[in-house]
JSON list of C-alpha atoms in Angstrom, two decimals:
[
{"chain": "A", "resi": 1, "resn": "MET", "atom": "CA", "xyz": [-13.95, 12.94, 17.53]},
{"chain": "A", "resi": 2, "resn": "LYS", "atom": "CA", "xyz": [-14.44, 11.75, 21.35]},
{"chain": "A", "resi": 3, "resn": "ILE", "atom": "CA", "xyz": [-14.82, 14.69, 24.07]},
{"chain": "A", "resi": 4, "resn": "GLU", "atom": "CA", "xyz": [-11.79, 12.31, 25.88]},
{"chain": "A", "resi": 5, "resn": "GLN", "atom": "CA", "xyz": [-9.45, 12.83, 22.91]},
{"chain": "A", "resi": 6, "resn": "ILE", "atom": "CA", "xyz": [-9.61, 16.89, 22.93]},
{"chain": "A", "resi": 7, "resn": "ALA", "atom": "CA", "xyz": [-6.66, 17.50, 25.01]},
{"chain": "A", "resi": 8, "resn": "ALA", "atom": "CA", "xyz": [-5.12, 21.75, 26.04]},
{"chain": "A", "resi": 9, "resn": "GLN", "atom": "CA", "xyz": [-1.32, 22.33, 24.10]},
{"chain": "A", "resi": 10, "resn": "LEU", "atom": "CA", "xyz": [0.11, 24.16, 27.02]},
{"chain": "A", "resi": 11, "resn": "TYR", "atom": "CA", "xyz": [2.58, 26.84, 24.66]},
{"chain": "A", "resi": 12, "resn": "THR", "atom": "CA", "xyz": [-1.01, 28.60, 25.57]},
{"chain": "A", "resi": 13, "resn": "THR", "atom": "CA", "xyz": [-0.99, 29.21, 28.43]},
{"chain": "A", "resi": 14, "resn": "ARG", "atom": "CA", "xyz": [3.32, 29.95, 28.54]},
{"chain": "A", "resi": 15, "resn": "ASP", "atom": "CA", "xyz": [3.16, 33.27, 30.49]},
{"chain": "A", "resi": 16, "resn": "LEU", "atom": "CA", "xyz": [0.78, 31.75, 33.84]},
{"chain": "A", "resi": 17, "resn": "LEU", "atom": "CA", "xyz": [3.18, 28.96, 33.45]},
{"chain": "A", "resi": 18, "resn": "LYS", "atom": "CA", "xyz": [6.34, 30.28, 35.64]},
{"chain": "A", "resi": 19, "resn": "THR", "atom": "CA", "xyz": [6.43, 28.51, 38.84]},
{"chain": "A", "resi": 20, "resn": "PRO", "atom": "CA", "xyz": [5.00, 25.37, 40.31]},
{"chain": "A", "resi": 21, "resn": "ALA", "atom": "CA", "xyz": [2.54, 27.25, 41.66]},
{"chain": "A", "resi": 22, "resn": "ASP", "atom": "CA", "xyz": [1.47, 28.88, 38.97]},
{"chain": "A", "resi": 23, "resn": "ILE", "atom": "CA", "xyz": [1.09, 25.85, 37.35]},
{"chain": "A", "resi": 24, "resn": "ALA", "atom": "CA", "xyz": [-1.03, 24.42, 39.72]},
{"chain": "A", "resi": 25, "resn": "ARG", "atom": "CA", "xyz": [-3.21, 27.03, 39.38]},
{"chain": "A", "resi": 26, "resn": "THR", "atom": "CA", "xyz": [-3.49, 27.42, 35.70]},
{"chain": "A", "resi": 27, "resn": "LEU", "atom": "CA", "xyz": [-3.65, 23.58, 35.13]},
{"chain": "A", "resi": 28, "resn": "HIS", "atom": "CA", "xyz": [-6.97, 23.68, 38.05]},
{"chain": "A", "resi": 29, "resn": "ARG", "atom": "CA", "xyz": [-8.79, 26.22, 35.71]},
{"chain": "A", "resi": 30, "resn": "VAL", "atom": "CA", "xyz": [-8.28, 24.49, 32.73]},
{"chain": "A", "resi": 31, "resn": "ARG", "atom": "CA", "xyz": [-10.03, 21.14, 33.95]},
{"chain": "A", "resi": 32, "resn": "ALA", "atom": "CA", "xyz": [-11.83, 23.76, 34.81]},
{"chain": "A", "resi": 33, "resn": "ALA", "atom": "CA", "xyz": [-12.61, 25.35, 31.59]},
{"chain": "A", "resi": 34, "resn": "GLY", "atom": "CA", "xyz": [-12.95, 20.68, 29.63]},
{"chain": "A", "resi": 35, "resn": "TYR", "atom": "CA", "xyz": [-10.37, 19.15, 29.33]},
{"chain": "A", "resi": 36, "resn": "THR", "atom": "CA", "xyz": [-8.95, 16.54, 29.93]},
{"chain": "A", "resi": 37, "resn": "ALA", "atom": "CA", "xyz": [-5.82, 15.47, 28.94]},
{"chain": "A", "resi": 38, "resn": "VAL", "atom": "CA", "xyz": [-3.08, 18.55, 28.10]},
{"chain": "A", "resi": 39, "resn": "GLN", "atom": "CA", "xyz": [0.42, 18.85, 25.51]},
{"chain": "A", "resi": 40, "resn": "LEU", "atom": "CA", "xyz": [3.70, 19.99, 28.02]},
{"chain": "A", "resi": 41, "resn": "SER", "atom": "CA", "xyz": [5.59, 22.80, 26.39]},
{"chain": "A", "resi": 42, "resn": "GLY", "atom": "CA", "xyz": [5.59, 26.46, 27.81]},
{"chain": "A", "resi": 43, "resn": "LEU", "atom": "CA", "xyz": [6.66, 24.90, 31.37]},
{"chain": "A", "resi": 44, "resn": "GLY", "atom": "CA", "xyz": [8.72, 27.02, 33.70]},
{"chain": "A", "resi": 45, "resn": "PRO", "atom": "CA", "xyz": [10.98, 25.22, 36.39]},
{"chain": "A", "resi": 46, "resn": "ILE", "atom": "CA", "xyz": [9.14, 21.85, 37.59]},
{"chain": "A", "resi": 47, "resn": "ASP", "atom": "CA", "xyz": [9.67, 18.68, 39.85]},
{"chain": "A", "resi": 48, "resn": "THR", "atom": "CA", "xyz": [8.36, 15.71, 37.62]},
{"chain": "A", "resi": 49, "resn": "LYS", "atom": "CA", "xyz": [7.63, 14.45, 40.03]},
{"chain": "A", "resi": 50, "resn": "ASP", "atom": "CA", "xyz": [5.44, 17.49, 41.46]},
{"chain": "A", "resi": 51, "resn": "LEU", "atom": "CA", "xyz": [4.36, 18.50, 37.52]},
{"chain": "A", "resi": 52, "resn": "LEU", "atom": "CA", "xyz": [2.77, 14.55, 37.44]},
{"chain": "A", "resi": 53, "resn": "GLN", "atom": "CA", "xyz": [1.38, 14.89, 40.91]},
{"chain": "A", "resi": 54, "resn": "ILE", "atom": "CA", "xyz": [-0.78, 18.51, 40.03]},
{"chain": "A", "resi": 55, "resn": "LEU", "atom": "CA", "xyz": [-2.44, 16.16, 37.15]},
{"chain": "A", "resi": 56, "resn": "ARG", "atom": "CA", "xyz": [-3.68, 13.45, 38.72]},
{"chain": "A", "resi": 57, "resn": "ASP", "atom": "CA", "xyz": [-4.83, 15.30, 41.09]},
{"chain": "A", "resi": 58, "resn": "GLU", "atom": "CA", "xyz": [-6.29, 17.87, 38.34]},
{"chain": "A", "resi": 59, "resn": "GLY", "atom": "CA", "xyz": [-7.31, 14.70, 36.98]},
{"chain": "A", "resi": 60, "resn": "LEU", "atom": "CA", "xyz": [-5.60, 14.87, 33.57]},
{"chain": "A", "resi": 61, "resn": "THR", "atom": "CA", "xyz": [-3.14, 13.10, 31.40]},
{"chain": "A", "resi": 62, "resn": "CYS", "atom": "CA", "xyz": [-0.48, 14.30, 29.52]},
{"chain": "A", "resi": 63, "resn": "CYS", "atom": "CA", "xyz": [-0.79, 12.81, 25.76]},
{"chain": "A", "resi": 64, "resn": "ALA", "atom": "CA", "xyz": [2.23, 14.07, 23.89]},
{"chain": "A", "resi": 65, "resn": "THR", "atom": "CA", "xyz": [4.38, 16.99, 24.98]},
{"chain": "A", "resi": 66, "resn": "HIS", "atom": "CA", "xyz": [7.03, 18.90, 22.87]},
{"chain": "A", "resi": 67, "resn": "GLU", "atom": "CA", "xyz": [10.68, 18.64, 23.74]},
{"chain": "A", "resi": 68, "resn": "PRO", "atom": "CA", "xyz": [13.96, 21.67, 23.38]},
{"chain": "A", "resi": 69, "resn": "ALA", "atom": "CA", "xyz": [15.54, 20.52, 18.73]},
{"chain": "A", "resi": 70, "resn": "GLN", "atom": "CA", "xyz": [18.61, 20.21, 20.15]},
{"chain": "A", "resi": 71, "resn": "ASP", "atom": "CA", "xyz": [17.46, 17.37, 23.03]},
{"chain": "A", "resi": 72, "resn": "ILE", "atom": "CA", "xyz": [15.69, 14.74, 20.16]},
{"chain": "A", "resi": 73, "resn": "LEU", "atom": "CA", "xyz": [18.07, 14.62, 17.93]},
{"chain": "A", "resi": 74, "resn": "GLU", "atom": "CA", "xyz": [22.21, 15.27, 20.68]},
{"chain": "A", "resi": 75, "resn": "ASP", "atom": "CA", "xyz": [20.31, 13.37, 23.97]},
{"chain": "A", "resi": 76, "resn": "THR", "atom": "CA", "xyz": [17.62, 11.48, 22.78]},
{"chain": "A", "resi": 77, "resn": "PRO", "atom": "CA", "xyz": [17.68, 9.54, 25.88]},
{"chain": "A", "resi": 78, "resn": "LYS", "atom": "CA", "xyz": [17.44, 12.33, 28.11]},
{"chain": "A", "resi": 79, "resn": "VAL", "atom": "CA", "xyz": [13.74, 12.41, 25.44]},
{"chain": "A", "resi": 80, "resn": "ILE", "atom": "CA", "xyz": [14.04, 9.30, 26.50]},
{"chain": "A", "resi": 81, "resn": "ASP", "atom": "CA", "xyz": [13.95, 9.60, 30.12]},
{"chain": "A", "resi": 82, "resn": "ARG", "atom": "CA", "xyz": [11.03, 12.16, 30.19]},
{"chain": "A", "resi": 83, "resn": "LEU", "atom": "CA", "xyz": [8.77, 10.55, 28.62]},
{"chain": "A", "resi": 84, "resn": "GLN", "atom": "CA", "xyz": [9.28, 7.41, 30.44]},
{"chain": "A", "resi": 85, "resn": "ALA", "atom": "CA", "xyz": [8.87, 9.54, 33.86]},
{"chain": "A", "resi": 86, "resn": "LEU", "atom": "CA", "xyz": [5.89, 11.37, 32.58]},
{"chain": "A", "resi": 87, "resn": "ALA", "atom": "CA", "xyz": [3.83, 7.87, 31.31]},
{"chain": "A", "resi": 88, "resn": "CYS", "atom": "CA", "xyz": [4.02, 9.61, 27.86]},
{"chain": "A", "resi": 89, "resn": "ARG", "atom": "CA", "xyz": [3.89, 7.88, 24.20]},
{"chain": "A", "resi": 90, "resn": "TYR", "atom": "CA", "xyz": [3.60, 11.22, 22.36]},
{"chain": "A", "resi": 91, "resn": "THR", "atom": "CA", "xyz": [5.83, 13.93, 22.03]},
{"chain": "A", "resi": 92, "resn": "ALA", "atom": "CA", "xyz": [6.73, 16.72, 19.84]},
{"chain": "A", "resi": 93, "resn": "TYR", "atom": "CA", "xyz": [10.21, 17.83, 16.93]},
{"chain": "A", "resi": 94, "resn": "PRO", "atom": "CA", "xyz": [9.10, 21.61, 17.77]},
{"chain": "A", "resi": 95, "resn": "PHE", "atom": "CA", "xyz": [10.78, 23.95, 15.67]},
{"chain": "A", "resi": 96, "resn": "PRO", "atom": "CA", "xyz": [13.65, 23.73, 12.78]},
{"chain": "A", "resi": 97, "resn": "VAL", "atom": "CA", "xyz": [15.33, 25.38, 14.53]},
{"chain": "A", "resi": 98, "resn": "GLY", "atom": "CA", "xyz": [19.28, 26.49, 12.41]},
{"chain": "A", "resi": 99, "resn": "ILE", "atom": "CA", "xyz": [18.14, 24.37, 9.85]},
{"chain": "A", "resi": 100, "resn": "ASP", "atom": "CA", "xyz": [17.64, 26.71, 5.93]},
{"chain": "A", "resi": 101, "resn": "PHE", "atom": "CA", "xyz": [15.43, 24.94, 4.79]},
{"chain": "A", "resi": 102, "resn": "ALA", "atom": "CA", "xyz": [16.66, 26.71, 0.96]},
{"chain": "A", "resi": 103, "resn": "ASP", "atom": "CA", "xyz": [18.94, 24.23, 1.25]},
{"chain": "A", "resi": 104, "resn": "LEU", "atom": "CA", "xyz": [17.92, 20.79, -0.09]},
{"chain": "A", "resi": 105, "resn": "ASP", "atom": "CA", "xyz": [21.26, 19.11, 1.46]},
{"chain": "A", "resi": 106, "resn": "ALA", "atom": "CA", "xyz": [20.88, 20.83, 5.03]},
{"chain": "A", "resi": 107, "resn": "THR", "atom": "CA", "xyz": [16.58, 19.48, 4.49]},
{"chain": "A", "resi": 108, "resn": "LYS", "atom": "CA", "xyz": [17.02, 15.77, 4.94]},
{"chain": "A", "resi": 109, "resn": "ARG", "atom": "CA", "xyz": [20.09, 15.92, 7.23]},
{"chain": "A", "resi": 110, "resn": "LEU", "atom": "CA", "xyz": [17.65, 16.69, 9.41]},
{"chain": "A", "resi": 111, "resn": "ALA", "atom": "CA", "xyz": [15.27, 14.19, 8.38]},
{"chain": "A", "resi": 112, "resn": "HIS", "atom": "CA", "xyz": [17.92, 11.04, 8.18]},
{"chain": "A", "resi": 113, "resn": "ALA", "atom": "CA", "xyz": [17.88, 12.88, 11.98]},
{"chain": "A", "resi": 114, "resn": "LEU", "atom": "CA", "xyz": [15.12, 12.91, 12.89]},
{"chain": "A", "resi": 115, "resn": "ASP", "atom": "CA", "xyz": [14.62, 9.23, 11.66]},
{"chain": "A", "resi": 116, "resn": "ARG", "atom": "CA", "xyz": [17.75, 8.09, 13.95]},
{"chain": "A", "resi": 117, "resn": "ALA", "atom": "CA", "xyz": [15.76, 10.10, 17.42]},
{"chain": "A", "resi": 118, "resn": "GLY", "atom": "CA", "xyz": [11.93, 8.56, 16.59]},
{"chain": "A", "resi": 119, "resn": "ALA", "atom": "CA", "xyz": [14.35, 4.94, 16.58]},
{"chain": "A", "resi": 120, "resn": "ALA", "atom": "CA", "xyz": [15.24, 5.55, 18.78]},
{"chain": "A", "resi": 121, "resn": "LEU", "atom": "CA", "xyz": [11.79, 5.98, 20.83]},
{"chain": "A", "resi": 122, "resn": "ARG", "atom": "CA", "xyz": [9.96, 3.58, 18.57]},
{"chain": "A", "resi": 123, "resn": "GLN", "atom": "CA", "xyz": [12.42, 0.45, 20.71]},
{"chain": "A", "resi": 124, "resn": "ALA", "atom": "CA", "xyz": [11.07, 2.05, 23.94]},
{"chain": "A", "resi": 125, "resn": "GLY", "atom": "CA", "xyz": [7.97, 2.31, 23.13]},
{"chain": "A", "resi": 126, "resn": "GLN", "atom": "CA", "xyz": [7.42, 5.43, 22.27]},
{"chain": "A", "resi": 127, "resn": "VAL", "atom": "CA", "xyz": [6.43, 8.28, 18.75]},
{"chain": "A", "resi": 128, "resn": "LEU", "atom": "CA", "xyz": [8.01, 11.23, 17.79]},
{"chain": "A", "resi": 129, "resn": "THR", "atom": "CA", "xyz": [6.29, 13.89, 15.44]},
{"chain": "A", "resi": 130, "resn": "TYR", "atom": "CA", "xyz": [6.86, 16.16, 13.77]},
{"chain": "A", "resi": 131, "resn": "HIS", "atom": "CA", "xyz": [4.87, 19.65, 14.19]},
{"chain": "A", "resi": 132, "resn": "ASN", "atom": "CA", "xyz": [5.19, 22.06, 11.31]},
{"chain": "A", "resi": 133, "resn": "HIS", "atom": "CA", "xyz": [4.86, 25.94, 11.13]},
{"chain": "A", "resi": 134, "resn": "ALA", "atom": "CA", "xyz": [4.70, 27.09, 7.21]},
{"chain": "A", "resi": 135, "resn": "HIS", "atom": "CA", "xyz": [7.77, 27.18, 5.99]},
{"chain": "A", "resi": 136, "resn": "GLU", "atom": "CA", "xyz": [7.55, 23.99, 5.39]},
{"chain": "A", "resi": 137, "resn": "PHE", "atom": "CA", "xyz": [4.87, 24.35, 2.66]},
{"chain": "A", "resi": 138, "resn": "TYR", "atom": "CA", "xyz": [8.76, 26.21, 0.59]},
{"chain": "A", "resi": 139, "resn": "ARG", "atom": "CA", "xyz": [8.50, 24.53, -2.79]},
{"chain": "A", "resi": 140, "resn": "HIS", "atom": "CA", "xyz": [12.23, 22.79, -2.87]},
{"chain": "A", "resi": 141, "resn": "GLY", "atom": "CA", "xyz": [12.89, 21.41, -6.94]},
{"chain": "A", "resi": 142, "resn": "GLY", "atom": "CA", "xyz": [8.92, 20.95, -6.64]},
{"chain": "A", "resi": 143, "resn": "GLN", "atom": "CA", "xyz": [8.22, 19.51, -3.53]},
{"chain": "A", "resi": 144, "resn": "LEU", "atom": "CA", "xyz": [7.33, 20.91, -0.06]},
{"chain": "A", "resi": 145, "resn": "VAL", "atom": "CA", "xyz": [9.88, 20.25, 2.32]},
{"chain": "A", "resi": 146, "resn": "LEU", "atom": "CA", "xyz": [7.69, 18.73, 4.17]},
{"chain": "A", "resi": 147, "resn": "ASP", "atom": "CA", "xyz": [6.90, 16.47, 1.77]},
{"chain": "A", "resi": 148, "resn": "ILE", "atom": "CA", "xyz": [10.22, 15.76, 1.28]},
{"chain": "A", "resi": 149, "resn": "LEU", "atom": "CA", "xyz": [10.86, 15.66, 4.99]},
{"chain": "A", "resi": 150, "resn": "MET", "atom": "CA", "xyz": [8.58, 12.78, 5.08]},
{"chain": "A", "resi": 151, "resn": "GLU", "atom": "CA", "xyz": [9.24, 11.06, 1.87]},
{"chain": "A", "resi": 152, "resn": "GLU", "atom": "CA", "xyz": [13.70, 11.15, 3.70]},
{"chain": "A", "resi": 153, "resn": "SER", "atom": "CA", "xyz": [12.07, 9.51, 7.25]},
{"chain": "A", "resi": 154, "resn": "SER", "atom": "CA", "xyz": [9.68, 6.57, 7.82]},
{"chain": "A", "resi": 155, "resn": "PRO", "atom": "CA", "xyz": [6.60, 5.93, 8.77]},
{"chain": "A", "resi": 156, "resn": "GLU", "atom": "CA", "xyz": [7.78, 4.03, 11.34]},
{"chain": "A", "resi": 157, "resn": "ASN", "atom": "CA", "xyz": [10.34, 6.17, 12.99]},
{"chain": "A", "resi": 158, "resn": "LEU", "atom": "CA", "xyz": [9.03, 10.30, 12.38]},
{"chain": "A", "resi": 159, "resn": "GLN", "atom": "CA", "xyz": [5.33, 10.75, 11.96]},
{"chain": "A", "resi": 160, "resn": "ALA", "atom": "CA", "xyz": [2.74, 14.17, 11.94]},
{"chain": "A", "resi": 161, "resn": "GLU", "atom": "CA", "xyz": [2.43, 16.85, 14.47]},
{"chain": "A", "resi": 162, "resn": "LEU", "atom": "CA", "xyz": [-0.13, 18.77, 11.81]},
{"chain": "A", "resi": 163, "resn": "ASP", "atom": "CA", "xyz": [-0.37, 21.90, 12.81]},
{"chain": "A", "resi": 164, "resn": "THR", "atom": "CA", "xyz": [-4.59, 23.69, 10.83]},
{"chain": "A", "resi": 165, "resn": "TYR", "atom": "CA", "xyz": [-3.54, 27.56, 10.69]},
{"chain": "A", "resi": 166, "resn": "TRP", "atom": "CA", "xyz": [-0.02, 26.63, 10.28]},
{"chain": "A", "resi": 167, "resn": "VAL", "atom": "CA", "xyz": [-0.67, 25.05, 7.19]},
{"chain": "A", "resi": 168, "resn": "GLN", "atom": "CA", "xyz": [-3.19, 27.40, 5.89]},
{"chain": "A", "resi": 169, "resn": "ILE", "atom": "CA", "xyz": [-0.86, 30.65, 6.39]},
{"chain": "A", "resi": 170, "resn": "GLY", "atom": "CA", "xyz": [1.88, 28.10, 4.01]},
{"chain": "A", "resi": 171, "resn": "GLY", "atom": "CA", "xyz": [-0.79, 28.56, 1.22]},
{"chain": "A", "resi": 172, "resn": "CYS", "atom": "CA", "xyz": [-2.54, 24.67, 1.75]},
{"chain": "A", "resi": 173, "resn": "ASP", "atom": "CA", "xyz": [-5.46, 23.14, 3.10]},
{"chain": "A", "resi": 174, "resn": "PRO", "atom": "CA", "xyz": [-5.63, 21.08, 5.54]},
{"chain": "A", "resi": 175, "resn": "VAL", "atom": "CA", "xyz": [-7.85, 18.78, 4.76]},
{"chain": "A", "resi": 176, "resn": "ALA", "atom": "CA", "xyz": [-6.67, 17.81, 1.78]},
{"chain": "A", "resi": 177, "resn": "TRP", "atom": "CA", "xyz": [-2.89, 16.92, 4.41]},
{"chain": "A", "resi": 178, "resn": "CYS", "atom": "CA", "xyz": [-4.67, 14.97, 7.38]},
{"chain": "A", "resi": 179, "resn": "GLN", "atom": "CA", "xyz": [-5.70, 13.36, 3.57]},
{"chain": "A", "resi": 180, "resn": "LYS", "atom": "CA", "xyz": [-2.23, 13.02, 3.04]},
{"chain": "A", "resi": 181, "resn": "LEU", "atom": "CA", "xyz": [-0.65, 12.42, 6.37]},
{"chain": "A", "resi": 182, "resn": "ARG", "atom": "CA", "xyz": [-3.18, 9.15, 6.54]},
{"chain": "A", "resi": 183, "resn": "GLY", "atom": "CA", "xyz": [-1.93, 6.45, 8.83]},
{"chain": "A", "resi": 184, "resn": "ARG", "atom": "CA", "xyz": [0.80, 8.87, 9.88]},
{"chain": "A", "resi": 185, "resn": "LEU", "atom": "CA", "xyz": [-0.42, 11.75, 12.25]},
{"chain": "A", "resi": 186, "resn": "PRO", "atom": "CA", "xyz": [-0.88, 10.31, 15.24]},
{"chain": "A", "resi": 187, "resn": "LEU", "atom": "CA", "xyz": [-1.41, 14.86, 16.69]},
{"chain": "A", "resi": 188, "resn": "LEU", "atom": "CA", "xyz": [-3.03, 17.08, 15.00]},
{"chain": "A", "resi": 189, "resn": "HIS", "atom": "CA", "xyz": [-3.43, 21.68, 16.35]},
{"chain": "A", "resi": 190, "resn": "LEU", "atom": "CA", "xyz": [-6.41, 22.57, 16.02]},
{"chain": "A", "resi": 191, "resn": "LYS", "atom": "CA", "xyz": [-5.80, 25.63, 15.64]},
{"chain": "A", "resi": 192, "resn": "ASP", "atom": "CA", "xyz": [-8.29, 28.41, 13.96]},
{"chain": "A", "resi": 193, "resn": "TYR", "atom": "CA", "xyz": [-7.67, 31.34, 11.00]},
{"chain": "A", "resi": 194, "resn": "GLN", "atom": "CA", "xyz": [-9.16, 35.18, 10.71]},
{"chain": "A", "resi": 195, "resn": "VAL", "atom": "CA", "xyz": [-7.99, 37.82, 7.96]},
{"chain": "A", "resi": 196, "resn": "GLY", "atom": "CA", "xyz": [-8.88, 41.12, 10.28]},
{"chain": "A", "resi": 197, "resn": "PRO", "atom": "CA", "xyz": [-10.09, 44.26, 8.64]},
{"chain": "A", "resi": 198, "resn": "THR", "atom": "CA", "xyz": [-6.28, 45.31, 7.55]},
{"chain": "A", "resi": 199, "resn": "GLY", "atom": "CA", "xyz": [-6.11, 41.88, 5.79]},
{"chain": "A", "resi": 200, "resn": "ALA", "atom": "CA", "xyz": [-3.64, 40.83, 8.10]},
{"chain": "A", "resi": 201, "resn": "PRO", "atom": "CA", "xyz": [-4.05, 36.53, 8.51]},
{"chain": "A", "resi": 202, "resn": "THR", "atom": "CA", "xyz": [-4.09, 35.89, 12.13]},
{"chain": "A", "resi": 203, "resn": "MET", "atom": "CA", "xyz": [-5.67, 33.02, 14.92]},
{"chain": "A", "resi": 204, "resn": "CYS", "atom": "CA", "xyz": [-8.28, 33.01, 16.89]},
{"chain": "A", "resi": 205, "resn": "GLU", "atom": "CA", "xyz": [-10.61, 30.48, 18.65]},
{"chain": "A", "resi": 206, "resn": "ILE", "atom": "CA", "xyz": [-11.65, 27.52, 17.44]},
{"chain": "A", "resi": 207, "resn": "GLY", "atom": "CA", "xyz": [-14.92, 28.05, 15.04]},
{"chain": "A", "resi": 208, "resn": "ALA", "atom": "CA", "xyz": [-14.14, 32.35, 14.80]},
{"chain": "A", "resi": 209, "resn": "GLY", "atom": "CA", "xyz": [-12.34, 31.97, 11.77]},
{"chain": "A", "resi": 210, "resn": "THR", "atom": "CA", "xyz": [-12.97, 30.51, 8.54]},
{"chain": "A", "resi": 211, "resn": "LEU", "atom": "CA", "xyz": [-11.57, 26.63, 8.89]},
{"chain": "A", "resi": 212, "resn": "ASP", "atom": "CA", "xyz": [-12.95, 23.85, 7.62]},
{"chain": "A", "resi": 213, "resn": "PHE", "atom": "CA", "xyz": [-12.59, 22.42, 11.58]},
{"chain": "A", "resi": 214, "resn": "PRO", "atom": "CA", "xyz": [-15.17, 19.35, 10.25]},
{"chain": "A", "resi": 215, "resn": "GLY", "atom": "CA", "xyz": [-13.64, 18.83, 7.39]},
{"chain": "A", "resi": 216, "resn": "ILE", "atom": "CA", "xyz": [-10.42, 18.89, 9.33]},
{"chain": "A", "resi": 217, "resn": "ILE", "atom": "CA", "xyz": [-11.59, 17.05, 12.20]},
{"chain": "A", "resi": 218, "resn": "ALA", "atom": "CA", "xyz": [-12.92, 13.82, 9.84]},
{"chain": "A", "resi": 219, "resn": "ALA", "atom": "CA", "xyz": [-10.05, 13.31, 7.06]},
{"chain": "A", "resi": 220, "resn": "ALA", "atom": "CA", "xyz": [-7.73, 12.65, 10.26]},
{"chain": "A", "resi": 221, "resn": "GLU", "atom": "CA", "xyz": [-9.94, 10.82, 12.76]},
{"chain": "A", "resi": 222, "resn": "ALA", "atom": "CA", "xyz": [-10.38, 8.50, 9.51]},
{"chain": "A", "resi": 223, "resn": "GLY", "atom": "CA", "xyz": [-6.40, 8.21, 9.01]},
{"chain": "A", "resi": 224, "resn": "GLY", "atom": "CA", "xyz": [-6.13, 7.48, 12.87]},
{"chain": "A", "resi": 225, "resn": "CYS", "atom": "CA", "xyz": [-5.48, 10.62, 14.71]},
{"chain": "A", "resi": 226, "resn": "GLU", "atom": "CA", "xyz": [-5.95, 10.26, 18.28]},
{"chain": "A", "resi": 227, "resn": "TRP", "atom": "CA", "xyz": [-5.16, 13.31, 19.71]},
{"chain": "A", "resi": 228, "resn": "PHE", "atom": "CA", "xyz": [-6.73, 16.63, 18.87]},
{"chain": "A", "resi": 229, "resn": "ILE", "atom": "CA", "xyz": [-4.98, 19.56, 20.58]},
{"chain": "A", "resi": 230, "resn": "ILE", "atom": "CA", "xyz": [-5.97, 23.22, 20.78]},
{"chain": "A", "resi": 231, "resn": "GLU", "atom": "CA", "xyz": [-3.08, 25.75, 21.04]},
{"chain": "A", "resi": 232, "resn": "GLN", "atom": "CA", "xyz": [-3.34, 29.03, 20.43]},
{"chain": "A", "resi": 233, "resn": "ASP", "atom": "CA", "xyz": [-0.54, 31.57, 20.44]},
{"chain": "A", "resi": 234, "resn": "PHE", "atom": "CA", "xyz": [-1.40, 35.14, 20.72]},
{"chain": "A", "resi": 235, "resn": "CYS", "atom": "CA", "xyz": [-5.44, 35.71, 22.89]},
{"chain": "A", "resi": 236, "resn": "PRO", "atom": "CA", "xyz": [-6.84, 38.42, 22.51]},
{"chain": "A", "resi": 237, "resn": "GLY", "atom": "CA", "xyz": [-6.91, 38.23, 26.61]},
{"chain": "A", "resi": 238, "resn": "ASP", "atom": "CA", "xyz": [-7.01, 35.05, 28.41]},
{"chain": "A", "resi": 239, "resn": "PRO", "atom": "CA", "xyz": [-5.60, 32.28, 27.12]},
{"chain": "A", "resi": 240, "resn": "VAL", "atom": "CA", "xyz": [-7.47, 30.27, 30.15]},
{"chain": "A", "resi": 241, "resn": "ASP", "atom": "CA", "xyz": [-10.81, 32.15, 28.23]},
{"chain": "A", "resi": 242, "resn": "SER", "atom": "CA", "xyz": [-10.36, 31.08, 25.29]},
{"chain": "A", "resi": 243, "resn": "LEU", "atom": "CA", "xyz": [-8.75, 27.69, 25.15]},
{"chain": "A", "resi": 244, "resn": "ARG", "atom": "CA", "xyz": [-12.03, 27.40, 26.93]},
{"chain": "A", "resi": 245, "resn": "GLN", "atom": "CA", "xyz": [-13.92, 28.96, 23.91]},
{"chain": "A", "resi": 246, "resn": "SER", "atom": "CA", "xyz": [-12.40, 26.67, 21.69]},
{"chain": "A", "resi": 247, "resn": "PHE", "atom": "CA", "xyz": [-13.04, 23.87, 23.64]},
{"chain": "A", "resi": 248, "resn": "ASP", "atom": "CA", "xyz": [-16.97, 25.42, 24.26]},
{"chain": "A", "resi": 249, "resn": "TYR", "atom": "CA", "xyz": [-16.97, 25.42, 20.44]},
{"chain": "A", "resi": 250, "resn": "ALA", "atom": "CA", "xyz": [-15.30, 21.70, 18.94]},
{"chain": "A", "resi": 251, "resn": "SER", "atom": "CA", "xyz": [-17.66, 20.25, 21.89]},
{"chain": "A", "resi": 252, "resn": "GLU", "atom": "CA", "xyz": [-20.14, 21.48, 21.25]},
{"chain": "A", "resi": 253, "resn": "HIS", "atom": "CA", "xyz": [-19.65, 21.27, 17.18]},
{"chain": "A", "resi": 254, "resn": "LEU", "atom": "CA", "xyz": [-17.16, 18.52, 16.80]},
{"chain": "A", "resi": 255, "resn": "VAL", "atom": "CA", "xyz": [-18.07, 15.79, 19.37]},
{"chain": "A", "resi": 256, "resn": "SER", "atom": "CA", "xyz": [-19.38, 13.13, 17.36]}
]
């Protein structure tokens, strides 16, 4: 992993991104923390031209986005236009809104809908990925939901944005899943897993938890991963401080 492949998922800082002025101030701080790329998510209203100007002023690349699930499936041209305006190749389906993974037919319908949307994005030179949480590791008839979503769609049309923390919460091995998704994993969410004093799991800064990030990075790199995106949904204090701590650890211990 090269240092320029490390990005910050802006969902981490969503509470600091309410207005255009907030966005400019926060992106300046993210750049000062060491990042040269960001994944757009959790931003308040801002004109795309103004956002692009802020990114240019700070020397930040938009490596990927999270777009609303409904837009991806039901208004794919809108997503294509937004990615083109941002000069961004990758987006992710962020959350399976209203999907009952206990229903095999519903699970397969989602996979087929994602495949169709991904085909349209591919024709525009873009890539649709799937962002997992824990419930994709629900076992359905001997198969995990994430297996079904991948098997019922084409690798050309749907790739993965694996989230290391949620793989662990789902009871699986992030290293093994990076290996399993070889060639289908352009984006990886780096999020550490920590057990608190009561035994309850929680998210934490990279390197402060128990995940095998050297192994994770090696497996993802071997599979062709392009962007290593640091995210922390909940932070103990200032989220930019958490992003800085994670970047410092990654740049010192994980960069080759």
